mmCIF file of C-alpha atoms in Angstrom:
data_model
loop_
_atom_site.group_PDB
_atom_site.id
_atom_site.type_symbol
_atom_site.label_atom_id
_atom_site.label_comp_id
_atom_site.label_asym_id
_atom_site.label_seq_id
_atom_site.Cartn_x
_atom_site.Cartn_y
_atom_site.Cartn_z
ATOM 1 C CA MET A 82 -25.790 37.908 70.601
ATOM 2 C CA PRO A 83 -24.771 34.208 70.692
ATOM 3 C CA VAL A 84 -25.239 32.523 74.087
ATOM 4 C CA SER A 85 -24.311 29.095 75.450
ATOM 5 C CA LEU A 86 -27.904 28.287 76.433
ATOM 6 C CA THR A 87 -30.818 26.383 74.925
ATOM 7 C CA ARG A 88 -34.115 28.004 74.042
ATOM 8 C CA GLU A 89 -35.785 25.783 76.650
ATOM 9 C CA GLN A 90 -33.453 27.069 79.380
ATOM 10 C CA VAL A 91 -34.260 30.672 78.524
ATOM 11 C CA LYS A 92 -37.984 29.917 78.274
ATOM 12 C CA ASN A 93 -38.062 28.424 81.782
ATOM 13 C CA ALA A 94 -35.891 31.072 83.430
ATOM 14 C CA PRO A 95 -37.321 33.154 86.311
ATOM 15 C CA ASP A 96 -39.672 35.911 85.193
ATOM 16 C CA ILE A 97 -38.609 39.559 85.300
ATOM 17 C CA ASP A 98 -40.734 42.711 85.412
ATOM 18 C CA THR A 99 -38.691 45.261 83.438
ATOM 19 C CA ASP A 100 -40.737 48.126 84.883
ATOM 20 C CA LYS A 101 -39.328 47.435 88.358
ATOM 21 C CA PRO A 102 -35.778 47.549 89.751
ATOM 22 C CA LEU A 103 -34.011 44.190 89.944
ATOM 23 C CA THR A 104 -33.721 42.982 93.537
ATOM 24 C CA ARG A 105 -30.927 40.887 95.018
ATOM 25 C CA GLN A 106 -33.492 38.161 95.711
ATOM 26 C CA HIS A 107 -34.366 37.945 92.029
ATOM 27 C CA GLU A 108 -30.691 37.937 91.084
ATOM 28 C CA SER A 109 -30.093 35.028 93.448
ATOM 29 C CA SER A 110 -32.954 32.981 91.965
ATOM 30 C CA TYR A 111 -31.745 33.768 88.438
ATOM 31 C CA LEU A 112 -28.137 32.749 89.161
ATOM 32 C CA ASP A 113 -29.258 29.643 91.060
ATOM 33 C CA TYR A 114 -31.427 28.620 88.111
ATOM 34 C CA TYR A 115 -28.470 28.707 85.709
ATOM 35 C CA ASN A 116 -26.071 27.376 88.368
ATOM 36 C CA TYR A 117 -23.900 30.500 88.101
ATOM 37 C CA PRO A 118 -21.859 31.750 91.074
ATOM 38 C CA TYR A 119 -22.815 35.071 92.690
ATOM 39 C CA TYR A 120 -20.803 38.011 91.390
ATOM 40 C CA TRP A 121 -21.050 40.180 94.517
ATOM 41 C CA GLY A 122 -19.176 40.036 97.810
ATOM 42 C CA GLY A 123 -15.548 39.969 96.661
ATOM 43 C CA MET A 124 -12.933 42.618 96.008
ATOM 44 C CA GLY A 125 -13.172 42.526 92.210
ATOM 45 C CA LEU A 126 -15.790 43.884 89.835
ATOM 46 C CA TRP A 127 -17.246 40.380 89.602
ATOM 47 C CA GLY A 128 -16.839 39.328 93.227
ATOM 48 C CA SER A 129 -13.764 37.115 93.289
ATOM 49 C CA ALA A 130 -13.072 37.642 89.571
ATOM 50 C CA ALA A 131 -12.011 40.515 87.333
ATOM 51 C CA TYR A 132 -13.990 39.412 84.276
ATOM 52 C CA PRO A 133 -17.385 37.704 83.943
ATOM 53 C CA SER A 134 -15.908 34.750 82.033
ATOM 54 C CA MET A 135 -13.768 33.886 85.066
ATOM 55 C CA LEU A 136 -16.896 33.127 87.100
ATOM 56 C CA MET A 137 -17.692 30.111 84.959
ATOM 57 C CA SER A 138 -16.557 26.677 86.077
ATOM 58 C CA GLY A 139 -13.770 25.361 83.881
ATOM 59 C CA TYR A 140 -12.131 28.736 83.334
ATOM 60 C CA GLY A 141 -8.431 28.011 83.367
ATOM 61 C CA GLY A 142 -9.161 24.342 84.071
ATOM 62 C CA ASP A 143 -11.606 22.490 86.311
ATOM 63 C CA ASP A 144 -9.505 23.048 89.426
ATOM 64 C CA ALA A 145 -9.391 26.816 88.821
ATOM 65 C CA GLY A 146 -13.137 26.933 88.284
ATOM 66 C CA ALA A 147 -13.786 24.906 91.432
ATOM 67 C CA GLY A 148 -11.488 27.201 93.407
ATOM 68 C CA ILE A 149 -13.263 30.323 92.197
ATOM 69 C CA ASN A 150 -16.683 28.850 92.968
ATOM 70 C CA ALA A 151 -15.599 27.744 96.454
ATOM 71 C CA GLU A 152 -14.213 31.197 97.217
ATOM 72 C CA THR A 153 -17.377 32.822 95.845
ATOM 73 C CA ASP A 154 -19.530 30.618 98.096
ATOM 74 C CA ARG A 155 -17.408 31.503 101.132
ATOM 75 C CA VAL A 156 -17.577 35.240 100.446
ATOM 76 C CA GLN A 157 -21.296 34.989 99.728
ATOM 77 C CA ALA A 158 -21.934 33.358 103.101
ATOM 78 C CA ILE A 159 -20.045 36.174 104.843
ATOM 79 C CA ARG A 160 -21.928 38.814 102.877
ATOM 80 C CA GLN A 161 -25.317 37.286 103.688
ATOM 81 C CA ASP A 162 -24.463 37.233 107.380
ATOM 82 C CA ARG A 163 -23.377 40.895 107.366
ATOM 83 C CA GLU A 164 -26.150 42.219 105.136
ATOM 84 C CA ARG A 165 -29.065 40.044 106.136
ATOM 85 C CA ASP A 166 -31.475 42.981 106.080
ATOM 86 C CA ALA A 167 -29.975 44.761 103.070
ATOM 87 C CA ASP A 168 -31.776 44.723 99.733
ATOM 88 C CA PRO A 169 -29.631 46.169 96.920
ATOM 89 C CA HIS A 170 -31.446 46.997 93.694
ATOM 90 C CA LEU A 171 -30.241 47.149 90.100
ATOM 91 C CA ARG A 172 -31.670 49.717 87.716
ATOM 92 C CA SER A 173 -31.836 49.786 83.936
ATOM 93 C CA CYS A 174 -29.136 51.834 82.208
ATOM 94 C CA LYS A 175 -31.894 53.178 79.987
ATOM 95 C CA ALA A 176 -33.641 54.619 83.053
ATOM 96 C CA VAL A 177 -30.594 56.742 83.926
ATOM 97 C CA ALA A 178 -30.589 58.558 80.579
ATOM 98 C CA GLY A 179 -31.823 62.094 81.171
ATOM 99 C CA TYR A 180 -30.849 62.236 84.858
ATOM 100 C CA HIS A 181 -29.528 65.693 85.802
ATOM 101 C CA ILE A 182 -25.852 66.060 86.704
ATOM 102 C CA VAL A 183 -25.295 68.005 89.940
ATOM 103 C CA ALA A 184 -21.756 69.326 90.395
ATOM 104 C CA ILE A 185 -20.334 70.643 93.673
ATOM 105 C CA ASP A 186 -21.439 74.179 92.776
ATOM 106 C CA GLY A 187 -24.698 73.503 90.975
ATOM 107 C CA GLU A 188 -26.510 71.598 88.268
ATOM 108 C CA ILE A 189 -24.909 71.133 84.858
ATOM 109 C CA GLY A 190 -26.400 69.097 82.036
ATOM 110 C CA HIS A 191 -27.766 65.571 82.007
ATOM 111 C CA VAL A 192 -26.799 61.970 81.320
ATOM 112 C CA GLN A 193 -26.846 61.335 77.579
ATOM 113 C CA GLY A 194 -25.711 57.714 77.706
ATOM 114 C CA LEU A 195 -23.223 55.176 79.039
ATOM 115 C CA LEU A 196 -20.058 53.580 77.652
ATOM 116 C CA VAL A 197 -19.466 49.937 78.613
ATOM 117 C CA ASP A 198 -16.228 47.926 78.501
ATOM 118 C CA GLU A 199 -16.644 44.999 76.105
ATOM 119 C CA ASP A 200 -14.404 42.664 78.139
ATOM 120 C CA SER A 201 -15.329 43.367 81.761
ATOM 121 C CA TRP A 202 -18.875 44.694 81.104
ATOM 122 C CA ALA A 203 -18.006 47.566 83.450
ATOM 123 C CA ILE A 204 -19.604 50.982 82.973
ATOM 124 C CA ARG A 205 -16.499 53.046 82.159
ATOM 125 C CA TYR A 206 -18.111 56.422 81.494
ATOM 126 C CA LEU A 207 -21.257 58.459 81.748
ATOM 127 C CA VAL A 208 -21.704 60.629 78.671
ATOM 128 C CA VAL A 209 -22.802 64.034 79.940
ATOM 129 C CA ARG A 210 -24.436 66.593 77.689
ATOM 130 C CA THR A 211 -23.851 70.131 78.957
ATOM 131 C CA SER A 212 -25.927 71.827 76.252
ATOM 132 C CA ASN A 213 -28.016 73.467 78.975
ATOM 133 C CA TRP A 214 -24.987 75.739 79.425
ATOM 134 C CA TRP A 215 -22.789 75.280 76.312
ATOM 135 C CA MET A 216 -24.283 74.351 72.952
ATOM 136 C CA GLY A 217 -23.557 70.791 71.829
ATOM 137 C CA HIS A 218 -20.867 70.046 74.415
ATOM 138 C CA GLU A 219 -20.587 66.417 75.562
ATOM 139 C CA VAL A 220 -17.987 65.173 78.062
ATOM 140 C CA LEU A 221 -17.113 61.896 79.774
ATOM 141 C CA LEU A 222 -17.346 61.114 83.484
ATOM 142 C CA ALA A 223 -15.943 57.989 85.152
ATOM 143 C CA PRO A 224 -18.167 56.363 87.839
ATOM 144 C CA GLN A 225 -15.495 57.146 90.461
ATOM 145 C CA SER A 226 -16.569 60.802 90.360
ATOM 146 C CA ILE A 227 -20.128 59.972 91.466
ATOM 147 C CA ARG A 228 -21.035 60.811 95.072
ATOM 148 C CA GLN A 229 -24.673 59.827 94.969
ATOM 149 C CA MET A 230 -27.478 58.813 92.615
ATOM 150 C CA SER A 231 -31.043 59.708 93.524
ATOM 151 C CA TRP A 232 -33.671 57.631 91.779
ATOM 152 C CA ALA A 233 -36.458 59.704 93.327
ATOM 153 C CA GLU A 234 -34.999 63.053 92.200
ATOM 154 C CA GLN A 235 -33.418 61.642 89.018
ATOM 155 C CA THR A 236 -30.052 63.248 89.717
ATOM 156 C CA VAL A 237 -26.403 62.181 89.676
ATOM 157 C CA SER A 238 -24.215 64.141 92.116
ATOM 158 C CA VAL A 239 -20.485 64.280 91.306
ATOM 159 C CA ASP A 240 -17.319 65.411 93.126
ATOM 160 C CA LEU A 241 -16.451 67.953 90.435
ATOM 161 C CA THR A 242 -17.078 71.629 89.794
ATOM 162 C CA ARG A 243 -19.004 72.976 86.840
ATOM 163 C CA GLU A 244 -15.805 74.594 85.580
ATOM 164 C CA ALA A 245 -13.987 71.236 85.610
ATOM 165 C CA LEU A 246 -16.755 69.783 83.475
ATOM 166 C CA ARG A 247 -16.817 72.803 81.183
ATOM 167 C CA GLN A 248 -13.059 72.506 80.539
ATOM 168 C CA ALA A 249 -13.120 68.709 80.052
ATOM 169 C CA PRO A 250 -12.163 67.286 76.637
ATOM 170 C CA ALA A 251 -15.196 67.219 74.363
ATOM 171 C CA TYR A 252 -16.563 63.801 73.463
ATOM 172 C CA ASP A 253 -17.682 63.021 69.895
ATOM 173 C CA PRO A 254 -19.827 59.846 69.778
ATOM 174 C CA SER A 255 -19.158 59.478 66.041
ATOM 175 C CA VAL A 256 -15.426 58.949 66.708
ATOM 176 C CA PRO A 257 -14.194 55.661 68.277
ATOM 177 C CA LEU A 258 -12.823 56.228 71.781
ATOM 178 C CA THR A 259 -9.071 55.571 71.812
ATOM 179 C CA ARG A 260 -6.710 55.067 74.732
ATOM 180 C CA GLU A 261 -5.133 58.452 73.940
ATOM 181 C CA MET A 262 -8.538 60.121 74.280
ATOM 182 C CA GLU A 263 -9.188 58.274 77.551
ATOM 183 C CA THR A 264 -5.783 59.374 78.857
ATOM 184 C CA ALA A 265 -6.630 63.002 78.087
ATOM 185 C CA VAL A 266 -9.888 62.692 80.051
ATOM 186 C CA TYR A 267 -8.232 61.084 83.083
ATOM 187 C CA GLN A 268 -5.363 63.585 83.079
ATOM 188 C CA HIS A 269 -7.818 66.482 82.965
ATOM 189 C CA TYR A 270 -9.596 65.263 86.090
ATOM 190 C CA GLY A 271 -6.368 64.136 87.811
ATOM 191 C CA TRP A 272 -7.485 60.514 88.031
ATOM 192 C CA ALA A 273 -5.486 57.328 87.636
ATOM 193 C CA GLY A 274 -6.604 55.430 84.531
ATOM 194 C CA HIS A 275 -8.634 52.242 84.813
ATOM 195 C CA TRP A 276 -6.130 50.318 82.657
ATOM 196 C CA PRO A 277 -3.091 48.457 84.105
ATOM 197 C CA GLY A 278 -0.038 50.631 84.750
ATOM 198 C CA ALA A 279 -1.931 53.922 84.463
ATOM 199 C CA ALA A 280 -0.867 56.773 86.753
ATOM 200 C CA SER A 281 -2.782 59.835 87.927
ATOM 201 C CA ALA A 282 -1.872 63.332 86.812
ATOM 202 C CA SER A 283 -0.370 64.089 90.241
ATOM 203 C CA ASP A 284 1.807 60.953 90.050
ATOM 204 C CA GLN A 285 2.976 61.940 86.567
ATOM 205 C CA ALA A 286 3.785 65.455 87.752
ATOM 206 C CA ALA A 287 5.797 64.078 90.679
ATOM 207 C CA THR A 288 7.717 61.817 88.291
ATOM 208 C CA ALA A 289 8.422 64.740 85.989
ATOM 209 C CA ARG A 290 9.764 66.845 88.897
ATOM 210 C CA SER A 291 12.028 64.036 90.080
ATOM 211 C CA ASP A 292 13.333 63.512 86.531
ATOM 212 C CA GLY A 293 13.982 67.248 86.241
#
């Protein structure tokens, strides 16, 4: 994984205890050390940006980078004022593997893994193994379906029924995930896709009725 850093920079970076959740305070010291803007506080996935590369100064020109950094600083100041006593924590993706999935009407399977977008670094799907109920059946869940995650109970509660999960398109990790496969998953759940121009199943049905 090539990085635009020197070995000395990495060597002198703030320490991290991988057995503990990552606190916002540690994130702040880490980002301050590398002189990176904070990614939280804005409307986008990366604060005021849609992609991590856009947080860097010089993206789209020095003026664009300065504008993004100034906006990030402004939003960060507002966030700190509103959430002075808050202490968000980040957890390892590895730690979530094995968490039990709790549907609206009961438990069903566990988290097998996560699928991450290469460009935005967003977690696009949880891979859920339902073999507790149906042999060898894996399905995909988008984070938007999650109601709550309990670190203490090691559960992920979702706004779906067990039947909706049972009927979801099966996921095969040995086959590359295509946009057609993603569309099938989103249409099954009635969600709007995460990609630009995507419509939900209800929107598509309304369009079809108006065309008819």
